[in-house]
CSV table of C-alpha atoms in Angstrom, one decimal:
chain,number,residue,atom,x,y,z
A,1,MET,CA,-14.8,-4.5,-6.0
A,2,ALA,CA,-13.2,-6.0,-2.9
A,3,GLY,CA,-13.0,-9.7,-2.9
A,4,GLN,CA,-13.9,-12.1,-0.1
A,5,LEU,CA,-11.5,-14.0,2.1
A,6,SER,CA,-11.7,-17.8,1.7
A,7,ASN,CA,-12.4,-19.7,4.9
A,8,ARG,CA,-8.8,-20.8,5.1
A,9,SER,CA,-7.6,-17.2,4.8
A,10,LEU,CA,-10.3,-16.0,7.3
A,11,VAL,CA,-9.0,-18.5,9.9
A,12,LEU,CA,-5.4,-17.7,9.2
A,13,GLU,CA,-6.1,-14.0,9.5
A,14,ALA,CA,-8.0,-14.5,12.8
A,15,ILE,CA,-5.0,-16.4,14.2
A,16,ARG,CA,-2.6,-13.7,13.1
A,17,THR,CA,-4.5,-10.9,14.6
A,18,HIS,CA,-5.6,-12.7,17.9
A,19,ALA,CA,-2.8,-15.0,18.6
A,20,PRO,CA,-2.3,-17.0,20.7
A,21,THR,CA,-5.9,-18.3,20.3
A,22,SER,CA,-7.8,-21.5,20.5
A,23,ARG,CA,-10.0,-23.4,18.1
A,24,ILE,CA,-13.1,-22.5,20.1
A,25,GLU,CA,-12.2,-18.8,20.0
A,26,LEU,CA,-11.6,-19.0,16.3
A,27,ALA,CA,-15.2,-20.3,15.8
A,28,HIS,CA,-16.5,-17.2,17.6
A,29,LEU,CA,-14.2,-14.9,15.7
A,30,THR,CA,-15.0,-16.2,12.3
A,31,GLY,CA,-18.5,-17.5,12.6
A,32,LEU,CA,-17.5,-20.9,11.2
A,33,THR,CA,-18.6,-24.1,12.8
A,34,ALA,CA,-16.4,-26.0,15.2
A,35,ALA,CA,-16.1,-28.8,12.7
A,36,SER,CA,-14.9,-26.4,9.9
A,37,ILE,CA,-12.4,-24.9,12.3
A,38,THR,CA,-11.0,-28.3,13.2
A,39,ASN,CA,-10.6,-29.3,9.5
A,40,ILE,CA,-9.0,-26.0,8.5
A,41,VAL,CA,-6.6,-25.9,11.4
A,42,ARG,CA,-5.6,-29.5,10.7
A,43,VAL,CA,-4.5,-28.4,7.2
A,44,LEU,CA,-2.8,-25.3,8.4
A,45,LEU,CA,-0.8,-27.4,10.9
A,46,ARG,CA,0.1,-29.9,8.2
A,47,ASP,CA,1.3,-27.1,5.9
A,48,GLY,CA,3.4,-25.6,8.7
A,49,LEU,CA,1.6,-22.3,8.6
A,50,VAL,CA,0.5,-22.4,12.2
A,51,ALA,CA,1.8,-24.1,15.3
A,52,GLU,CA,0.5,-25.2,18.7
A,53,VAL,CA,2.2,-23.1,21.3
A,54,GLY,CA,0.8,-24.2,24.6
A,55,HIS,CA,-2.4,-24.3,26.6
A,56,SER,CA,-4.7,-21.7,28.0
A,57,GLU,CA,-5.1,-21.3,31.8
A,58,SER,CA,-7.6,-23.8,33.3
A,59,THR,CA,-11.1,-22.5,34.1
A,60,GLY,CA,-12.2,-25.8,35.6
A,61,GLY,CA,-12.5,-27.7,32.3
A,62,LYS,CA,-10.0,-29.1,29.8
A,63,ARG,CA,-7.3,-26.6,28.9
A,64,ARG,CA,-7.5,-25.3,25.4
A,65,VAL,CA,-4.7,-25.7,22.9
A,66,LEU,CA,-3.4,-22.4,21.7
A,67,LEU,CA,-2.4,-21.6,18.1
A,68,ASP,CA,0.0,-19.0,16.7
A,69,ILE,CA,1.3,-18.1,13.2
A,70,ASN,CA,4.6,-19.8,12.2
A,71,HIS,CA,5.9,-16.5,10.9
A,72,GLU,CA,9.0,-18.1,9.2
A,73,ALA,CA,6.9,-20.5,7.2
A,74,ARG,CA,6.3,-18.2,4.2
A,75,TYR,CA,7.8,-15.0,2.8
A,76,ALA,CA,6.9,-12.8,-0.1
A,77,LEU,CA,8.7,-9.8,-1.6
A,78,GLY,CA,7.4,-6.6,-2.9
A,79,VAL,CA,9.0,-4.2,-5.4
A,80,GLN,CA,8.1,-0.5,-5.9
A,81,PHE,CA,9.6,1.6,-8.7
A,82,GLY,CA,9.3,5.1,-10.0
A,83,GLY,CA,10.8,8.5,-9.4
A,84,GLY,CA,14.2,7.1,-10.3
A,85,ALA,CA,14.3,4.6,-7.4
A,86,ILE,CA,13.7,0.9,-6.7
A,87,ALA,CA,12.4,-0.1,-3.3
A,88,VAL,CA,12.2,-3.8,-2.2
A,89,ALA,CA,10.6,-5.2,0.9
A,90,ILE,CA,10.2,-8.7,2.2
A,91,SER,CA,7.4,-9.7,4.6
A,92,ASN,CA,6.9,-12.8,6.6
A,93,LEU,CA,3.7,-14.6,7.3
A,94,TRP,CA,2.9,-12.5,10.4
A,95,GLY,CA,3.0,-9.4,8.2
A,96,ALA,CA,6.3,-8.0,9.6
A,97,VAL,CA,8.9,-6.6,7.2
A,98,VAL,CA,12.0,-8.6,7.7
A,99,GLY,CA,14.2,-6.7,5.2
A,100,ARG,CA,14.1,-3.8,2.8
A,101,SER,CA,16.4,-2.0,0.4
A,102,ARG,CA,16.3,1.1,-1.7
A,103,SER,CA,18.5,1.9,-4.7
A,104,ARG,CA,18.7,4.4,-7.5
A,105,SER,CA,17.4,3.5,-10.9
A,106,GLY,CA,16.8,5.7,-13.8
A,107,SER,CA,13.1,5.3,-14.7
A,108,ALA,CA,13.9,6.5,-18.2
A,109,LEU,CA,16.0,3.3,-18.7
A,110,ASP,CA,14.8,0.7,-21.2
A,111,PRO,CA,12.1,-1.3,-19.5
A,112,HIS,CA,14.0,-4.6,-20.0
A,113,ALA,CA,17.1,-3.1,-18.4
A,114,SER,CA,15.0,-1.7,-15.5
A,115,VAL,CA,13.4,-5.1,-14.8
A,116,VAL,CA,16.9,-6.7,-14.7
A,117,ARG,CA,17.9,-4.2,-12.0
A,118,MET,CA,14.7,-4.7,-10.1
A,119,ALA,CA,15.1,-8.5,-10.1
A,120,SER,CA,18.8,-8.1,-9.1
A,121,ALA,CA,17.8,-5.9,-6.2
A,122,ALA,CA,15.1,-8.3,-5.1
A,123,ASN,CA,17.3,-11.4,-5.3
A,124,GLY,CA,20.1,-9.6,-3.6
A,125,LEU,CA,17.9,-8.8,-0.6
A,126,VAL,CA,16.6,-12.4,-0.4
A,127,ASP,CA,20.2,-13.7,-0.4
A,128,SER,CA,21.4,-11.2,2.2
A,129,LEU,CA,18.7,-12.3,4.6
A,130,GLY,CA,19.4,-16.0,4.1
A,131,ILE,CA,15.8,-16.8,3.3
A,132,ASP,CA,15.2,-20.4,2.1
A,133,ARG,CA,13.9,-20.0,-1.5
A,134,SER,CA,11.3,-22.7,-1.0
A,135,ALA,CA,9.7,-20.5,1.6
A,136,LEU,CA,9.5,-17.5,-0.8
A,137,VAL,CA,6.1,-17.9,-2.3
A,138,GLY,CA,5.7,-14.9,-4.6
A,139,ALA,CA,6.4,-11.4,-5.6
A,140,GLY,CA,4.2,-8.3,-6.0
A,141,VAL,CA,5.3,-5.4,-8.1
A,142,ALA,CA,3.7,-2.0,-7.4
A,143,ALA,CA,3.4,0.3,-10.3
A,144,PRO,CA,1.7,3.6,-11.1
A,145,GLY,CA,-1.8,3.1,-12.7
A,146,PRO,CA,-3.7,2.6,-14.8
A,147,LEU,CA,-2.7,-1.0,-15.2
A,148,ASP,CA,-3.8,-3.7,-17.7
A,149,GLN,CA,-4.3,-6.6,-15.3
A,150,ALA,CA,-5.3,-9.0,-18.0
A,151,ARG,CA,-1.9,-8.7,-19.7
A,152,GLY,CA,0.1,-7.8,-16.6
A,153,ALA,CA,1.1,-4.6,-18.3
A,154,LEU,CA,1.4,-0.9,-17.5
A,155,GLY,CA,-0.8,1.8,-18.9
A,156,PRO,CA,0.3,5.4,-19.7
A,157,ALA,CA,2.2,6.9,-16.7
A,158,ARG,CA,3.6,10.4,-16.6
A,159,ASN,CA,7.0,9.3,-15.4
A,160,LEU,CA,7.3,6.1,-17.4
A,161,PRO,CA,6.5,7.1,-21.0
A,162,GLY,CA,8.4,4.2,-22.5
A,163,TRP,CA,6.6,1.5,-20.5
A,164,HIS,CA,3.1,1.7,-21.9
A,165,GLY,CA,2.0,-1.8,-22.7
A,166,PHE,CA,5.2,-3.4,-21.3
A,167,PRO,CA,4.4,-6.9,-19.9
A,168,LEU,CA,5.9,-6.2,-16.5
A,169,ARG,CA,4.4,-9.2,-14.7
A,170,GLU,CA,5.8,-11.7,-17.1
A,171,GLU,CA,9.2,-10.1,-17.5
A,172,PHE,CA,9.8,-9.7,-13.8
A,173,ALA,CA,8.7,-13.3,-13.1
A,174,ARG,CA,11.2,-14.5,-15.7
A,175,ALA,CA,14.0,-12.3,-14.5
A,176,ALA,CA,13.5,-13.0,-10.8
A,177,GLY,CA,12.5,-16.6,-11.1
A,178,ILE,CA,9.4,-16.2,-8.9
A,179,PRO,CA,5.6,-16.1,-9.5
A,180,THR,CA,4.6,-12.4,-9.8
A,181,SER,CA,1.6,-10.2,-9.6
A,182,ILE,CA,1.3,-6.5,-10.3
A,183,HIS,CA,-0.7,-4.0,-8.2
A,184,HIS,CA,-1.7,-0.4,-8.4
A,185,ASP,CA,0.9,1.3,-6.1
A,186,ALA,CA,-1.8,3.2,-4.0
A,187,THR,CA,-3.8,0.0,-3.4
A,188,ALA,CA,-0.7,-1.9,-2.5
A,189,ALA,CA,0.4,0.8,0.0
A,190,ALA,CA,-3.1,0.7,1.6
A,191,ALA,CA,-3.0,-3.1,1.9
A,192,GLY,CA,0.3,-3.0,3.6
A,193,GLU,CA,-0.8,-0.4,6.1
A,194,ALA,CA,-4.0,-2.2,6.9
A,195,TRP,CA,-2.3,-5.6,7.4
A,196,SER,CA,0.8,-4.6,9.4
A,197,GLY,CA,0.9,-0.8,9.8
A,198,ALA,CA,-0.9,1.9,11.6
A,199,ALA,CA,-4.3,1.1,10.2
A,200,ARG,CA,-4.9,-2.4,11.4
A,201,ALA,CA,-8.1,-1.4,13.2
A,202,SER,CA,-9.5,0.7,10.5
A,203,GLU,CA,-12.8,-0.3,8.9
A,204,SER,CA,-12.8,2.3,6.1
A,205,LEU,CA,-9.3,3.5,5.1
A,206,ALA,CA,-8.0,5.7,2.3
A,207,MET,CA,-4.3,5.8,1.7
A,208,VAL,CA,-3.4,8.9,-0.3
A,209,TYR,CA,-0.2,7.9,-2.2
A,210,MET,CA,1.9,10.5,-4.0
A,211,ASP,CA,4.8,9.9,-6.2
A,212,VAL,CA,4.8,11.7,-9.5
A,213,GLY,CA,1.1,11.1,-9.7
A,214,ILE,CA,-1.5,10.8,-6.9
A,215,GLY,CA,-3.5,7.7,-6.1
A,216,ALA,CA,-5.8,6.6,-3.3
A,217,GLY,CA,-5.8,3.0,-2.1
A,218,LEU,CA,-9.0,2.0,-0.4
A,219,ILE,CA,-9.6,-0.6,2.3
A,220,LEU,CA,-13.2,-1.3,3.2
A,221,ASN,CA,-14.1,-3.9,5.9
A,222,GLY,CA,-10.5,-5.1,5.9
A,223,LEU,CA,-10.3,-5.8,2.1
A,224,PRO,CA,-8.6,-3.8,-0.6
A,225,VAL,CA,-10.9,-2.3,-3.3
A,226,GLY,CA,-9.6,-3.0,-6.8
A,227,GLY,CA,-12.6,-2.0,-9.0
A,228,SER,CA,-13.7,-3.8,-12.2
A,229,SER,CA,-10.2,-3.6,-13.8
A,230,GLY,CA,-8.0,-3.4,-10.7
A,231,ASN,CA,-7.5,0.4,-11.2
A,232,ALA,CA,-9.6,1.8,-8.4
A,233,GLY,CA,-7.9,4.7,-6.7
A,234,GLU,CA,-7.0,7.0,-9.6
A,235,PHE,CA,-7.5,9.8,-7.1
A,236,GLY,CA,-5.3,12.2,-9.0
A,237,HIS,CA,-8.1,12.6,-11.6
A,238,THR,CA,-10.7,13.9,-9.2
A,239,VAL,CA,-11.7,17.3,-10.5
A,240,VAL,CA,-11.0,20.0,-7.9
A,241,THR,CA,-11.0,23.1,-10.1
A,242,GLN,CA,-13.6,23.5,-12.8
A,243,GLY,CA,-11.9,24.6,-16.1
A,244,GLY,CA,-8.5,24.3,-14.4
A,245,PRO,CA,-5.2,23.3,-16.1
A,246,MET,CA,-5.1,20.5,-18.6
A,247,CYS,CA,-4.3,17.0,-17.1
A,248,ARG,CA,-2.5,14.2,-18.8
A,249,CYS,CA,-5.8,12.2,-18.7
A,250,GLY,CA,-7.4,14.7,-21.1
A,251,GLY,CA,-9.5,16.4,-18.4
A,252,ARG,CA,-9.1,19.8,-16.8
A,253,GLY,CA,-8.7,20.8,-13.2
A,254,CYS,CA,-7.7,17.3,-11.9
A,255,LEU,CA,-6.1,17.1,-8.5
A,256,GLU,CA,-2.8,15.9,-10.1
A,257,ALA,CA,-2.7,18.8,-12.5
A,258,VAL,CA,-3.5,21.3,-9.8
A,259,ALA,CA,-1.7,20.0,-6.7
A,260,GLY,CA,0.7,17.2,-7.8
A,261,PRO,CA,4.5,17.6,-7.6
A,262,HIS,CA,4.8,18.5,-11.3
A,263,ALA,CA,2.1,21.2,-11.0
A,264,VAL,CA,3.9,22.7,-7.9
A,265,GLU,CA,7.2,22.8,-9.8
A,266,SER,CA,5.6,24.5,-12.8
A,267,ALA,CA,3.8,27.1,-10.6
A,268,TYR,CA,7.0,27.8,-8.7
A,269,GLU,CA,8.9,28.4,-11.9
A,270,ALA,CA,6.2,30.7,-13.2
A,271,LEU,CA,6.1,32.6,-9.9
A,272,THR,CA,9.8,33.0,-9.3
A,273,GLY,CA,11.5,32.4,-12.6
A,274,ARG,CA,13.6,29.6,-10.9
A,275,ARG,CA,13.2,25.9,-11.8
A,276,GLN,CA,13.4,23.7,-8.8
A,277,ASN,CA,12.2,20.1,-8.0
A,278,PHE,CA,9.5,19.4,-5.5
A,279,ALA,CA,11.9,18.4,-2.8
A,280,LYS,CA,13.8,21.7,-3.0
A,281,ILE,CA,10.5,23.6,-3.0
A,282,GLY,CA,9.5,21.7,0.1
A,283,ALA,CA,12.7,22.5,1.8
A,284,ALA,CA,12.2,26.2,1.0
A,285,ALA,CA,8.7,26.0,2.3
A,286,LEU,CA,9.9,24.5,5.6
A,287,ALA,CA,12.4,27.4,5.7
A,288,GLU,CA,9.4,29.7,5.4
A,289,GLU,CA,10.2,31.1,1.9
A,290,PRO,CA,6.9,32.9,1.2
A,291,GLU,CA,6.5,31.7,-2.5
A,292,ALA,CA,7.2,28.1,-1.7
A,293,LEU,CA,5.1,28.0,1.4
A,294,SER,CA,2.1,29.6,-0.4
A,295,LEU,CA,2.3,27.1,-3.3
A,296,LEU,CA,2.5,24.1,-0.9
A,297,ARG,CA,-0.5,25.4,1.1
A,298,GLN,CA,-2.5,25.7,-2.1
A,299,SER,CA,-1.5,22.2,-3.1
A,300,ALA,CA,-2.5,20.9,0.4
A,301,GLY,CA,-5.8,22.8,0.2
A,302,ALA,CA,-6.7,21.2,-3.1
A,303,MET,CA,-5.7,17.8,-1.7
A,304,SER,CA,-8.0,18.5,1.3
A,305,THR,CA,-10.9,19.3,-1.0
A,306,ALA,CA,-10.5,15.9,-2.8
A,307,VAL,CA,-10.0,14.0,0.5
A,308,LEU,CA,-13.1,15.6,2.0
A,309,SER,CA,-15.3,14.3,-0.9
A,310,LEU,CA,-13.8,10.9,-0.7
A,311,ALA,CA,-14.4,10.8,3.1
A,312,ASN,CA,-18.0,11.8,2.7
A,313,VAL,CA,-18.7,9.2,0.0
A,314,LEU,CA,-17.1,6.3,1.8
A,315,ASP,CA,-17.6,7.4,5.4
A,316,LEU,CA,-13.9,7.0,6.1
A,317,ASP,CA,-12.5,6.6,9.6
A,318,GLN,CA,-8.9,7.0,8.7
A,319,VAL,CA,-6.7,8.7,6.0
A,320,ILE,CA,-3.0,8.0,5.7
A,321,LEU,CA,-0.5,9.8,3.5
A,322,ALA,CA,2.4,7.8,1.9
A,323,GLY,CA,4.7,7.8,-1.0
A,324,PRO,CA,8.0,9.4,-1.9
A,325,GLY,CA,6.3,12.4,-3.5
A,326,PHE,CA,5.4,14.0,-0.2
A,327,GLY,CA,9.1,14.2,0.8
A,328,ASP,CA,9.7,16.1,4.0
A,329,VAL,CA,6.5,18.2,3.8
A,330,ALA,CA,3.9,15.4,4.5
A,331,SER,CA,3.1,17.1,7.8
A,332,LEU,CA,1.8,20.2,5.9
A,333,TYR,CA,-0.6,18.0,4.0
A,334,VAL,CA,-1.7,16.2,7.2
A,335,GLU,CA,-2.5,19.5,9.0
A,336,SER,CA,-4.5,20.8,6.0
A,337,VAL,CA,-6.5,17.5,5.5
A,338,ALA,CA,-7.1,17.1,9.2
A,339,ALA,CA,-8.4,20.6,9.7
A,340,ARG,CA,-10.7,20.3,6.7
A,341,LEU,CA,-12.2,17.0,7.9
A,342,ASN,CA,-12.5,18.2,11.5
A,343,SER,CA,-14.6,21.2,10.3
A,344,GLU,CA,-16.5,19.9,7.3
A,345,PHE,CA,-16.7,16.0,7.3
A,346,ALA,CA,-20.4,15.2,7.0
A,347,SER,CA,-20.5,12.5,9.7
A,348,ARG,CA,-18.2,14.3,12.2
A,349,SER,CA,-21.0,14.3,14.8
A,350,SER,CA,-20.8,10.5,14.8
A,351,HIS,CA,-17.1,9.9,14.5
A,352,GLY,CA,-13.9,11.6,13.5
A,353,VAL,CA,-11.4,10.8,10.8
A,354,GLN,CA,-7.9,10.0,11.9
A,355,VAL,CA,-5.3,11.5,9.6
A,356,GLY,CA,-1.6,10.5,9.7
A,357,ILE,CA,1.5,9.5,8.0
A,358,SER,CA,2.4,5.9,6.9
A,359,LEU,CA,4.9,3.9,9.0
A,360,ASN,CA,6.5,3.0,5.7
A,361,MET,CA,6.4,6.4,4.1
A,362,ARG,CA,8.9,6.0,1.2
A,363,ASP,CA,8.4,2.3,0.5
A,364,ALA,CA,4.8,1.8,1.5
A,365,ALA,CA,3.9,0.3,-1.9
A,366,ALA,CA,6.7,-2.2,-1.8
A,367,VAL,CA,5.6,-3.4,1.7
A,368,GLY,CA,2.0,-3.6,0.5
A,369,ALA,CA,2.9,-5.5,-2.7
A,370,SER,CA,4.7,-8.1,-0.6
A,371,VAL,CA,1.6,-8.4,1.6
A,372,LEU,CA,-0.7,-8.9,-1.4
A,373,ALA,CA,1.6,-11.5,-2.8
A,374,LEU,CA,1.4,-13.4,0.5
A,375,ARG,CA,-2.4,-13.2,0.7
A,376,ALA,CA,-2.8,-14.4,-2.9
A,377,HIS,CA,-0.7,-17.5,-2.1
A,378,LEU,CA,-2.7,-18.2,1.1
A,379,ALA,CA,-6.2,-17.6,-0.4
């Protein structure tokens, strides 16, 4: 379930999204009393999270003091790994990404060695930006689900077979020297897009995130949906073909088994006799090779079926695609999903569903993990 913002976080978010703003305006925006706003703002000023930045224009009465976020007051970093790469992003209090890096890392490496690389990449980016360590409040690590949130560990993941049960949260915190949380990569990607990306105005967002697997991060009424165990969004296990191919989850006909990168690669090899990775198949499709284009259209069609069901259940107003798995062919998926929603979405007479590509396509989960780490600190 989605949590609720504390009054402190509610006020800080209102300042962030409506700055410069006054205490009176904050009371209207949040529904809190003037006395509550006064007390909360006093604490935010004391902690250096907001600053008084001038006065409003006079309307005949006393000019109102305006408030804005002190964006350099706090930072958090996010790390995303999988598919042989490590992405790191650092966000400031306003929600802007102030730095990012991406490096190769064999996902088949021993988990301990991989965590050392992740921590080295994260600390290297912090040092290169000259960020005061006292302002760095936390780290979020985005990983493929399912996750064991109680232990801060990974569950079974197709591309990380040696990581099942590995205490990622504890090990990264020790290696990087910073308090750490772990997050489902799709949920993290959605949170980042809703906080600082193209979906800031969305009330009901699904972020379809594809790496080796497929997830869907959900933002409802501005808050991420985690579910009872923090594993909401295992979208890849939505059944799209009854009696279809066996999935790693034990079911048949799941979206991931029908339309995911591994499924497309297997189908291409069976059709052509040539083994190619998803990126090369995508390049062939863009060059209009018939076999590659046909398989990607089938994959996008299955994705559209699953997204349509999700949109109808949650009354979505926006769908965004993200993740390194889409590569250069994300536009093919956007076209397919948008066409399906335009013609079959149950509530289309009331409103449409905007479909697009993340502003942080390849490192969306890293950006989102940094946002979630910030919000946890500010709660």
